[in-house]
Coordinates of C-alpha atoms in Angstrom, one line a residue:
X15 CA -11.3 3.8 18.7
X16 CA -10.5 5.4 15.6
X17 CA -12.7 5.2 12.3
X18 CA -10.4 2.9 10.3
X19 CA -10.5 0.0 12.9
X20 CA -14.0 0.6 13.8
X21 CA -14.6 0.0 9.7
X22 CA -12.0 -2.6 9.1
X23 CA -11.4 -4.4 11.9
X24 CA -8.1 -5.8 13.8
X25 CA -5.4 -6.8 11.4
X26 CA -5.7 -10.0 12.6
X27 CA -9.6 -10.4 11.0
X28 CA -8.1 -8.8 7.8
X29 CA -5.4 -11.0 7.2
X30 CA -7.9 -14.1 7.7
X31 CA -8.4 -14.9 4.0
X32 CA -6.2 -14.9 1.2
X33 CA -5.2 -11.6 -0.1
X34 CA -2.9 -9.5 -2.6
X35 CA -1.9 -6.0 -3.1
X36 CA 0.8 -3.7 -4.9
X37 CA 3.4 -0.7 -3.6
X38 CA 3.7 2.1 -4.8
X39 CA 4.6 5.2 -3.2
X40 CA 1.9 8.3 -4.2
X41 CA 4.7 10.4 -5.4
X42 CA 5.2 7.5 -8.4
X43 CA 1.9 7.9 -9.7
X44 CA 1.3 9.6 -13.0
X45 CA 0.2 13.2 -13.9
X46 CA 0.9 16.4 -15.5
X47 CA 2.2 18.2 -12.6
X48 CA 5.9 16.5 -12.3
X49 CA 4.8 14.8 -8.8
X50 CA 2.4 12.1 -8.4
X51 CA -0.6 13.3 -6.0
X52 CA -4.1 12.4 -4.4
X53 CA -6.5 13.7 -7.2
X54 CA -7.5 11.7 -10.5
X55 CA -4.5 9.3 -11.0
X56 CA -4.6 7.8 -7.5
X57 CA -8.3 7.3 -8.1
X58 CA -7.4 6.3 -11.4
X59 CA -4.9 3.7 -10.2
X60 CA -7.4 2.2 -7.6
X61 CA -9.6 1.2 -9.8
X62 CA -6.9 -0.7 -11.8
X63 CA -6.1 -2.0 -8.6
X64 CA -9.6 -3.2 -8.0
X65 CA -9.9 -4.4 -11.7
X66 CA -6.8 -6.6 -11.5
X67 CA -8.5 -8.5 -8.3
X68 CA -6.4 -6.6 -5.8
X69 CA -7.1 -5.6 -1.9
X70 CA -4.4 -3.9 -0.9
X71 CA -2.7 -0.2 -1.7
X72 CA 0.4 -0.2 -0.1
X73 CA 2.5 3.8 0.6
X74 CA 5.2 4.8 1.9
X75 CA 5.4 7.5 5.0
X76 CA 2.6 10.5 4.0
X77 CA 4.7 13.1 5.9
X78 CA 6.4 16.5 4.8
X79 CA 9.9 15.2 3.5
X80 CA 13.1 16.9 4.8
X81 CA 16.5 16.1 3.3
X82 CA 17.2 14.2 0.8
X83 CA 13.4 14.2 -0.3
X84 CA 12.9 11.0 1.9
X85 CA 9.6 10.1 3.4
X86 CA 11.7 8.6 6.2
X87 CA 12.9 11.7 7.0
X88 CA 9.6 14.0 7.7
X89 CA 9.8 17.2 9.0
X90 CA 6.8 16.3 11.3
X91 CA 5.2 13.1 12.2
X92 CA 1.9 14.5 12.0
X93 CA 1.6 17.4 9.2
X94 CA 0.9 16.1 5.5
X95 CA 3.0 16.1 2.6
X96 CA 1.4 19.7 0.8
X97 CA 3.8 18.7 -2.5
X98 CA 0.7 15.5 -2.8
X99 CA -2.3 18.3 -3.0
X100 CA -3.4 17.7 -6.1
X101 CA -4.1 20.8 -8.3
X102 CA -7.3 19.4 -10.4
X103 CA -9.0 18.6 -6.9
X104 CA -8.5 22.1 -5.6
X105 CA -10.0 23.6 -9.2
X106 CA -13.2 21.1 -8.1
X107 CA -13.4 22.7 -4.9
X108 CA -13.4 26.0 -6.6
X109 CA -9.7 27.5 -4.9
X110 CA -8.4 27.7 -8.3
X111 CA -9.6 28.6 -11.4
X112 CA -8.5 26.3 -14.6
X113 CA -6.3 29.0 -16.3
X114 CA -4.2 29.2 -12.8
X115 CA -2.8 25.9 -13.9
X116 CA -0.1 26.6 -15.5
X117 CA 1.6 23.1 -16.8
X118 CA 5.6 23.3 -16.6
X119 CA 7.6 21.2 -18.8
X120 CA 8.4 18.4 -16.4
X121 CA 9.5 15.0 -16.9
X122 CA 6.3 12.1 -16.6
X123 CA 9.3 9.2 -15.5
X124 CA 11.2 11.5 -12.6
X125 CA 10.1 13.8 -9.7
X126 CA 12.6 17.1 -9.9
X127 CA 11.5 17.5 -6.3
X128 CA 12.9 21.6 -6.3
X129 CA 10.8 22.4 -9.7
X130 CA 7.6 20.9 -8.0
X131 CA 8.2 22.8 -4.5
X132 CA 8.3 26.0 -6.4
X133 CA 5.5 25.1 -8.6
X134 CA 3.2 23.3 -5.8
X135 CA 4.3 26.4 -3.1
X136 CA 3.0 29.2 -6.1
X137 CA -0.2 27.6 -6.5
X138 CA -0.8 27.2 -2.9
X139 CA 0.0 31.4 -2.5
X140 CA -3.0 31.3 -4.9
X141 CA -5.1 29.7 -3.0
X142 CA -4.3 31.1 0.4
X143 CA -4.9 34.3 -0.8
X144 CA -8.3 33.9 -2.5
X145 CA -9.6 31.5 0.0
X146 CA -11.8 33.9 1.6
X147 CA -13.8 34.7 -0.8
X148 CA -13.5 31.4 -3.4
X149 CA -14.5 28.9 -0.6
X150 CA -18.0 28.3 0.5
X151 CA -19.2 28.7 3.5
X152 CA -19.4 24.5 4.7
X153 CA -15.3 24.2 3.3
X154 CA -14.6 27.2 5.5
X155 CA -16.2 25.9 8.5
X156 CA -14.3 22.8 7.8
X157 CA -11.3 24.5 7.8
X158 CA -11.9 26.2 11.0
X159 CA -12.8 22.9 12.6
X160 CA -9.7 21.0 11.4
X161 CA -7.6 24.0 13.1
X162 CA -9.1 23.1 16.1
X163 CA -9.2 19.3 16.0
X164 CA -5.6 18.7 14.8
X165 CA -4.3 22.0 17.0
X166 CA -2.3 19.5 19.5
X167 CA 0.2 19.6 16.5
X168 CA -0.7 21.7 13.6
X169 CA -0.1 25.0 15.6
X170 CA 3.7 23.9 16.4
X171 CA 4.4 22.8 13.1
X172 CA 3.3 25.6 11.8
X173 CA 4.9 27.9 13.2
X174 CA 8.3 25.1 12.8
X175 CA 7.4 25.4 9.1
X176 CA 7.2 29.0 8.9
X177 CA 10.4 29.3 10.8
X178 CA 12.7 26.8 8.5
X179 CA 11.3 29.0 5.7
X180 CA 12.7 32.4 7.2
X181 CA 16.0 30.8 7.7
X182 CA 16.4 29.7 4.2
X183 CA 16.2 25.8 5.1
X184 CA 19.0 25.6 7.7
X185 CA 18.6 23.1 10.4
X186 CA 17.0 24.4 13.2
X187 CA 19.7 24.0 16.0
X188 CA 21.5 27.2 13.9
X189 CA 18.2 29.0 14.6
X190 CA 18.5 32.3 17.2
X191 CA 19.4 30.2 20.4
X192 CA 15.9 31.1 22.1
X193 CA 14.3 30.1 19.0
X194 CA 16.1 26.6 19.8
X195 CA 15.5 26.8 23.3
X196 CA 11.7 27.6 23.0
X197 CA 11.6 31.0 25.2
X198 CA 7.9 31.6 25.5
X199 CA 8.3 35.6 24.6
X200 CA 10.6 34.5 21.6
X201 CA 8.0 31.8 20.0
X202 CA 5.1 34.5 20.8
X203 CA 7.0 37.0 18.8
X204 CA 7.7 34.8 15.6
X205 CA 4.0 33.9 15.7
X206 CA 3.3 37.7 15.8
X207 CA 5.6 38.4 12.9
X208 CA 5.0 35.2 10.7
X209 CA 0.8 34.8 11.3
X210 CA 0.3 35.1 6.8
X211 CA 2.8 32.2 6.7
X212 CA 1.7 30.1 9.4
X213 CA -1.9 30.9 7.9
X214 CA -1.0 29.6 4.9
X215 CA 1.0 25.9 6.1
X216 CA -2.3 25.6 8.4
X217 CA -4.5 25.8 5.1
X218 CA -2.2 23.6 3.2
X219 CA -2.3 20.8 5.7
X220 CA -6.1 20.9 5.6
X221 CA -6.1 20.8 1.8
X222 CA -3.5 17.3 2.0
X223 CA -5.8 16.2 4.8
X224 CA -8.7 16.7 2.9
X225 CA -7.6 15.2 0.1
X226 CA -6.3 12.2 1.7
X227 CA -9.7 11.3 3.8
X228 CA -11.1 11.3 0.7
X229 CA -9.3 9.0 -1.4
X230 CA -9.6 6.4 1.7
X231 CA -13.1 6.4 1.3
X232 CA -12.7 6.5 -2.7
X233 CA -10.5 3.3 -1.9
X234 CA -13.2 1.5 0.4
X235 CA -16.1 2.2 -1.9
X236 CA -13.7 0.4 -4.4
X237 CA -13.0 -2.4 -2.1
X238 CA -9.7 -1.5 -1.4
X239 CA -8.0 -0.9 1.8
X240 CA -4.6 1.4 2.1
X241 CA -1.2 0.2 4.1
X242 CA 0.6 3.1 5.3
X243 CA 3.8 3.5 6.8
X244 CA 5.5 4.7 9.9
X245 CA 8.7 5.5 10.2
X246 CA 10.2 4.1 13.7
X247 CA 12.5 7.4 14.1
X248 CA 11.7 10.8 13.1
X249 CA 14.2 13.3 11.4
X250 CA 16.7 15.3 13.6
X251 CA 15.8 18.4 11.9
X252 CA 11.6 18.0 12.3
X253 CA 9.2 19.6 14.6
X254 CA 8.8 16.4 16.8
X255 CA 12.4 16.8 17.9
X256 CA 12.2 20.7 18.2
X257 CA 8.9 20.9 20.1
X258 CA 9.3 17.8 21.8
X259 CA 13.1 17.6 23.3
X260 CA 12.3 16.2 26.3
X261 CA 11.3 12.6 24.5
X262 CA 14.9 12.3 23.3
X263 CA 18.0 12.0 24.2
X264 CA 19.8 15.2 23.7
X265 CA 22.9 17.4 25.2
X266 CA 22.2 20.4 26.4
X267 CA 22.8 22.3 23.5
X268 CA 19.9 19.9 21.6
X269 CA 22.1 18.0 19.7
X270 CA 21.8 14.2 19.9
X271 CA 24.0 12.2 21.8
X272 CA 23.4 9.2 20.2
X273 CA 22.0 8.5 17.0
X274 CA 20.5 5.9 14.9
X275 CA 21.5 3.3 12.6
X276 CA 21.9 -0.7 12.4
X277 CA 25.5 -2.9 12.5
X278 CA 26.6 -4.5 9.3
X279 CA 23.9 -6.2 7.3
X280 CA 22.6 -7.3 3.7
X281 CA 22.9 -3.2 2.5
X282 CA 26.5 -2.3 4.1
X283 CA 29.5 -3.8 5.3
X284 CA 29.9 -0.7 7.7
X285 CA 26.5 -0.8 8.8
X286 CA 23.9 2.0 8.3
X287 CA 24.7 5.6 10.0
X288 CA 20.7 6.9 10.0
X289 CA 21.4 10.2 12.2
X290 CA 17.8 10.2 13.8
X291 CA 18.1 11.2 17.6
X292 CA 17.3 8.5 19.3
X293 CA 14.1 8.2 22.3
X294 CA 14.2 8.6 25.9
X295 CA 11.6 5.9 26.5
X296 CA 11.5 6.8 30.1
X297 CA 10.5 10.0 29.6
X298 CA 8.3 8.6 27.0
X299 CA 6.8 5.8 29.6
X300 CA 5.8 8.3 31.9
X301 CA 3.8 9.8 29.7
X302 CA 2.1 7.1 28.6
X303 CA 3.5 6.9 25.2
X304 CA 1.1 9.2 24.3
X305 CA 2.8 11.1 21.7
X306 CA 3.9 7.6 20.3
X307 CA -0.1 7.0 20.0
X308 CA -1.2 10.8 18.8
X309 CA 1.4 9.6 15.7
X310 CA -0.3 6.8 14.8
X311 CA -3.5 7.7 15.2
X312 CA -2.8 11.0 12.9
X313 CA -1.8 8.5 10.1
X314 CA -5.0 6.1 11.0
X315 CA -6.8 8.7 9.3
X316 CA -5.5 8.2 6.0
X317 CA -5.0 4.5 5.9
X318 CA -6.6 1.3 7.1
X319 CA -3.0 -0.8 8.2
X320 CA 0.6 0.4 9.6
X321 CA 3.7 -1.2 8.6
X322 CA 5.4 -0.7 11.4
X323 CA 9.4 0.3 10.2
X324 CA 11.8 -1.0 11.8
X325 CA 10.1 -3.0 14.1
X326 CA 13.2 -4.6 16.0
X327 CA 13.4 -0.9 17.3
X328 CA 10.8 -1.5 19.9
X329 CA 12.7 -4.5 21.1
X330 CA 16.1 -3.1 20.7
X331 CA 17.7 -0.3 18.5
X332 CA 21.4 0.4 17.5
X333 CA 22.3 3.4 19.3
X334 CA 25.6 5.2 18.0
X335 CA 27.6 8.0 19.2
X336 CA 26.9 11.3 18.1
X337 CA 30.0 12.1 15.7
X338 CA 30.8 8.6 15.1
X339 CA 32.2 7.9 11.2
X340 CA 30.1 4.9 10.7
X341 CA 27.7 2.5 12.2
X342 CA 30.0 -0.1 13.5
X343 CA 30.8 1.2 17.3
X344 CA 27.5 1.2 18.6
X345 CA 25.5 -0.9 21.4
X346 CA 21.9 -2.1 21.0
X347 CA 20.1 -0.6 23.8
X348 CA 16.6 -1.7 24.6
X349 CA 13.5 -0.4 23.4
X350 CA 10.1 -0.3 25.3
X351 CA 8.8 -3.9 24.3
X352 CA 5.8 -5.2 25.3
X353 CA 5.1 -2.1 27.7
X354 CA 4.6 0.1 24.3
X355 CA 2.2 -2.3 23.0
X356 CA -0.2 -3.1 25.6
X357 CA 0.1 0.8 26.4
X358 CA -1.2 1.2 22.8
X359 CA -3.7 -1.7 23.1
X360 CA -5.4 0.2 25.8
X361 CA -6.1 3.1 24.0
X362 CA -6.7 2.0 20.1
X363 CA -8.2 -1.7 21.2
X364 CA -6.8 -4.0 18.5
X365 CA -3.8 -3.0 17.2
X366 CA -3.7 -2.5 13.0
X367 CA -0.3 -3.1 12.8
X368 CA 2.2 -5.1 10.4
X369 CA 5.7 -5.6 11.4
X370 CA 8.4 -5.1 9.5
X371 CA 10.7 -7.3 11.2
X372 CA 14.0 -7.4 8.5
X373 CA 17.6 -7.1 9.1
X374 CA 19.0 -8.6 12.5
X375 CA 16.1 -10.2 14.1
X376 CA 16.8 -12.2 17.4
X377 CA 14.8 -14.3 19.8
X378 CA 13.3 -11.0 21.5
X379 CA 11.8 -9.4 18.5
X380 CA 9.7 -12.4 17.4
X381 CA 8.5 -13.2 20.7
X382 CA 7.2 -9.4 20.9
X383 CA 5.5 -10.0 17.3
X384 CA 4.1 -12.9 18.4
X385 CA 2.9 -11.9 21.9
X386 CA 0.5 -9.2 19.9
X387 CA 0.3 -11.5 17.3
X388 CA 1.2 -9.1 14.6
X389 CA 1.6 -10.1 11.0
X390 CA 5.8 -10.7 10.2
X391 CA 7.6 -9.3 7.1
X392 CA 9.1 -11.8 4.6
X393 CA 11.3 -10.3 1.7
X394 CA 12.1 -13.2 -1.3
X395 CA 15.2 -11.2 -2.6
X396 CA 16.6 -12.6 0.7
X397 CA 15.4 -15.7 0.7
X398 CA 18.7 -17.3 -1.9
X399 CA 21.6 -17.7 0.6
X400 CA 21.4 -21.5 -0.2
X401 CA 20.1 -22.5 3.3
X402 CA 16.7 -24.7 3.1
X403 CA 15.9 -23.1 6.6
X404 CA 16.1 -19.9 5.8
X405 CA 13.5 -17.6 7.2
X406 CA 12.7 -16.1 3.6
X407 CA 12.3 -18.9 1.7
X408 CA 8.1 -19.8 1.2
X409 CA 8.3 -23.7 2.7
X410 CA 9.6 -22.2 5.9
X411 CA 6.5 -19.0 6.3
X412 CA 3.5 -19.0 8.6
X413 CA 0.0 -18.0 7.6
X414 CA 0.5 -15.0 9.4
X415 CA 2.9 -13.5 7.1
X416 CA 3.1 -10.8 4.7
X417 CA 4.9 -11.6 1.5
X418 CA 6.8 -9.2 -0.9
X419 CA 9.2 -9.9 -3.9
X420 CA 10.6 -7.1 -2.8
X421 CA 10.5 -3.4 -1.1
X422 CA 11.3 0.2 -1.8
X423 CA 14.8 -0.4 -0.3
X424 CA 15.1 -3.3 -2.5
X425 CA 16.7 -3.2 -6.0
X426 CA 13.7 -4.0 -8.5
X427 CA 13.6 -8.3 -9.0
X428 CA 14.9 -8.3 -12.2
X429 CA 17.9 -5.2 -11.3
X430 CA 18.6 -7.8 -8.5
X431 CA 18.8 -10.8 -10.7
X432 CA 21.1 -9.0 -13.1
X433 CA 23.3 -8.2 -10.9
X434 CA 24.0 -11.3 -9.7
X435 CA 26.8 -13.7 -9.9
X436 CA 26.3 -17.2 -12.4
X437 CA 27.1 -18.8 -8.8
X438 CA 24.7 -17.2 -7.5
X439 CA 21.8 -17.7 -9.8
X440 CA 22.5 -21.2 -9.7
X441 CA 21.5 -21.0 -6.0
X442 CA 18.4 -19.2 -6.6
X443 CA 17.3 -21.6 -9.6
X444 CA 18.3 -24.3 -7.1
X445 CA 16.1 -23.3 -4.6
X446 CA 13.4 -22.4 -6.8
X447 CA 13.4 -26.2 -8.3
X448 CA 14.1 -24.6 -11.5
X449 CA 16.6 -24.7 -14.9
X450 CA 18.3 -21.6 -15.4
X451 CA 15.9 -18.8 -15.4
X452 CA 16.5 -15.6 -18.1
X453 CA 16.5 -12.4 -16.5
X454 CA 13.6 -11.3 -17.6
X455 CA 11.5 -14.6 -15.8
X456 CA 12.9 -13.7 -12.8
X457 CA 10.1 -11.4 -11.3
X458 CA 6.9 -13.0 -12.8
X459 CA 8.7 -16.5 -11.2
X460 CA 8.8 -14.3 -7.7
X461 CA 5.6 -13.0 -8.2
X462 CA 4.0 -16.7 -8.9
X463 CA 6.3 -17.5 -5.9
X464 CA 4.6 -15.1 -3.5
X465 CA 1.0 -15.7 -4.8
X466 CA 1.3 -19.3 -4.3
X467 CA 3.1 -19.3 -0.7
X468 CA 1.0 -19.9 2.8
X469 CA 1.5 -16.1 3.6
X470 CA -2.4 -14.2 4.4
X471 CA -1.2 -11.2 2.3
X472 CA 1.6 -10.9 -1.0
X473 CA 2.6 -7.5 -1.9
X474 CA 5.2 -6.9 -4.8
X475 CA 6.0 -3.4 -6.2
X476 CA 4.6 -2.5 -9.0
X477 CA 7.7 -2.3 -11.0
X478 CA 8.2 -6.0 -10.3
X479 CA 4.7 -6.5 -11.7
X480 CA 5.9 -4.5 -14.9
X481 CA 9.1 -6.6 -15.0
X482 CA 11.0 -3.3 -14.9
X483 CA 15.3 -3.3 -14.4
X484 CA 17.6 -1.7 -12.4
X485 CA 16.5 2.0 -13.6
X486 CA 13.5 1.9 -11.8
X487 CA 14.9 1.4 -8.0
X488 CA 13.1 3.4 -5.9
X489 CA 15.7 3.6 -3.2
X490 CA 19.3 3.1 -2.5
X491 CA 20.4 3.0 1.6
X492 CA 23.5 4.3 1.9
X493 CA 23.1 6.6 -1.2
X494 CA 21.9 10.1 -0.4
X495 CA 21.8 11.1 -3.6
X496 CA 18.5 10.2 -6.4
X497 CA 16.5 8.1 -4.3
X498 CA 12.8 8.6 -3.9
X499 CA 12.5 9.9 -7.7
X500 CA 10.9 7.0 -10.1
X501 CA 7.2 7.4 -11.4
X502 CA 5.4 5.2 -13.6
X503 CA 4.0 6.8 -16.5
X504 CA 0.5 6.6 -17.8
X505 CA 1.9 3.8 -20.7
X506 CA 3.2 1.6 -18.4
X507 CA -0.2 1.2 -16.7
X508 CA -2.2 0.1 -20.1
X509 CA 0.0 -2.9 -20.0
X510 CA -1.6 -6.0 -19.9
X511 CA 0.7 -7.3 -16.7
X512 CA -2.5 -6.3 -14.7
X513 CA -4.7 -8.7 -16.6
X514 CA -2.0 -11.0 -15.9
X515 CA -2.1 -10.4 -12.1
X516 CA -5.8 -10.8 -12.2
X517 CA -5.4 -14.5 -13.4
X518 CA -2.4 -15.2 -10.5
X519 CA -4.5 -13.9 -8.2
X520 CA -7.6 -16.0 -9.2
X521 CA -5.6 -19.3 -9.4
X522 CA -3.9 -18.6 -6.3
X523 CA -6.9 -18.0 -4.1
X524 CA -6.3 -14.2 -3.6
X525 CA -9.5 -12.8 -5.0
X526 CA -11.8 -10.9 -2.6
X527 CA -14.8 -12.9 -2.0
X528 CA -17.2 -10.2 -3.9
X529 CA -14.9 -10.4 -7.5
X530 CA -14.8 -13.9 -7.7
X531 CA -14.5 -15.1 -11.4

């Protein structure tokens, strides 16, 4: 059983009493390095967190992010994002010395993801080259040890790594062909030629590693626990799908011949055209999902919970022809249901899962969250189509629910106010049993919506909590272009909203048992 659930429990016991968090992606945090990362200012922020009366820290997806800077689009469903190392920590350790810091002029609102990747991957040269004789004996033993514990994954990502930087970036199905066909004399010759670079990735995903085990138990000795995220597919240019082609379906050139996406829904009249290769869960079953399991259990190390993404995927998933324009011609095709999660069950015990269960949800994917008895997703932006019965709205949620006033896919609360029609804010005051609402009620009237509702846990993102417009959307679907980019700044986080929250979450019941007023 793995640390976190042998500390924390099932989700079940954790979702018991009344609870509250806020989301925020890492990379959002503050700093002076043009990224946010997992030194001061994540400490920093959990104790604000703590101080406001919160339990929860919820991420998104800790992996290495491929194109379009997305962390649902890792390169590897194991490695660590390197571009969250956070350069104060490794002058602590004593890999860098003060004066190697040299501070660009980068923005503190935006992450310029190219002018951090040169500055992060320069820094990291540093220290891979002086690690020999700047680290102490105990970090290099620990080194050595996490090269050997995590080598199921870390040697083939490596080596992917090292690879995608030789060819410039390019996807690697444009690689030498027995580079994409994995001949054994081919792969042993690139490890030959490229052993200082794969050197260097392995050291940089023991720093992130490192890093990140120790802000978890910075968060616990704070009294806060950390939701991370998995992403149900994986990138079509990552490691998992070039080391592992066998788990997916592929022609025989390696190219998918389906991909994923979802039909028409709330975000796009043509549906969602993802491009992730989809699974072969046969060849998976027969395994015993145990690639599926070595995933999570790689991000068990870093947080206490998993939001499971698209969670209708294990019941069925929207499987569209390779080539295809759009998402609409596709066929749901089922997943592996039940037989996944008792597989899982078997190995982890109890299963620290939430499930995001959005978009089209039918008969099947409920009964599979409720056969496990996993936590469901409820989203108020959705929650104002007029009906009374729908599934959004707060009269019509189970205890076993986790609330949000929105997500990272969401526009902000009050972007998503503004943008509506005077129709249909009358249909949202309406529902809310309210006069007409300015826009700049909206979010603290979700927030106080959330709080107050039946639902175990509330989440909201933080810019809802800083009543922030449509500016600071994290994400756009369908947009491939400036997603992923916000950060707060170190201002907006002396603002007294989080005295605020402290007083919603004490009315509301939310306040761990140890901070009560």
């Amino acid at each position: 059983m793995t640390e976190s659930l042998e500390t924390t429990g099932s989700v079940t016991g954790l979702l018991q009493s009344r609870s509250a968090g806020l989301l925020l992606h890492v990379t959002s945090l503050p700093g002076s390095f043009g990224i946010g990362d997992l030194g001061n200012a994540a400490r920093s922020w959990i104790d604000l967190l703590a101080e406001a009366g919160q339990s929860w820290w919820q991420i998104l997806p800790l992996g290495p992010t491929g194109y379009g800077d997305s962390p649902y689009q890792p390169v590897s469903s194991f490695a660590g994002n390197w571009l969250l190392i956070s350069p104060d920590d490794l002058v602590t350790d004593g890999l860098l010395h003060s004066d190697e810091l040299t501070h660009q002029d980068f923005a503190d609102d935006l992450v310029d993801f190219p002018a951090v990747r040169s500055f992060k991957q320069q820094l990291l040269q540093t220290v891979h080259t002086s690690f020999a004789t700047r680290a102490g004996s105990e970090l290099q033993q620990s080194f050595n040890q996490f090269c050997e514990q995590e080598q199921h994954w870390l040697e083939e990502y490596a080596l992917f790594q090292a690879l995608q930087d030789r060819y410039e970036g390019a996807s690697y199905l444009t690689w030498p062909k027995e580079l994409v066909r994995r001949d054994a004399e081919a792969l042993s010759e690139a490890r030959q030629q490229l052993s200082g670079a794969i050197e260097q990735i392995r050291l940089a995903q023991f720093l992130v590693f490192r890093q990140a085990e120790q802000l978890k138990q910075y968060a616990h000795s704070q009294g806060i626990q950390i939701i991370g995220d998995l992403p149900f597919f994986v990138s079509p240019d990552s490691c998992d799908v070039w080391a592992n082609p066998e788990l997916f379906l592929l022609d025989e050139q390696f190219r998918p011949e389906y991909v994923a996406g979802v039909p028409p829904d709330y975000f796009s009249a043509e549906g969602q055209l993802w491009g992730n290769p989809v699974y072969d869960w046969e060849a998976l079953q027969q395994t015993g999902y145990q690639w599926n399991i070595n995933r999570i259990r790689a991000l068990l190390q870093h947080v206490d919970l998993i939001r499971l993404d698209h969670f209708r995927g294990f019941a069925a998933a929207w499987h569209i022809p390779a080539g295809a324009p759009n998402a609409l011609k596709g066929e749901w095709v089922t997943g592996p249901a039940s037989d996944f999660f008792t597989a899982v069950q078997q190995e982890l015990g109890d299963l620290p899962f939430i499930a995001e269960d959005l978009g089209i949800i039918t008969a099947d994917v409920n009964e599979l969250r409720d056969q496990f008895q996993l936590p469901g997703t409820r989203v108020l932006q959705f929650a104002f189509d007029g009906d009374p019965r729908n599934p959004y709205l707060p009269h019509n949620y189970q205890t076993h629910t986790v609330v949000y006033t929105g997500t990272h896919d969401n526009n902000t609360t009050r972007g998503w106010y503004a943008s509506l029609t005077d129709q249909e804010r009358q249909i949202v005051c309406r529902m809310l049993h309210c006069s007409a609402v300015p826009e700049t009620e909206m979010a603290p009237l979700l927030l106080q919506q959330a709080w107050s509702s039946v639902a175990a846990l509330a989440i909201s993102p933080l810019q809802d909590l800083l009543n922030l417009g449509e500016n600071a959307r994290m994400n756009t679907p369908g947009q491939c272009e400036g997603n992923w980019r916000w950060r707060c700044t170190q201002d907006m986080l002396s603002r007294p909203a989080f005295q605020s929250l402290r007083k919603l979450t004490t009315i509301t019941n939310r306040l761990p048992e140890n901070k009560t007023e």
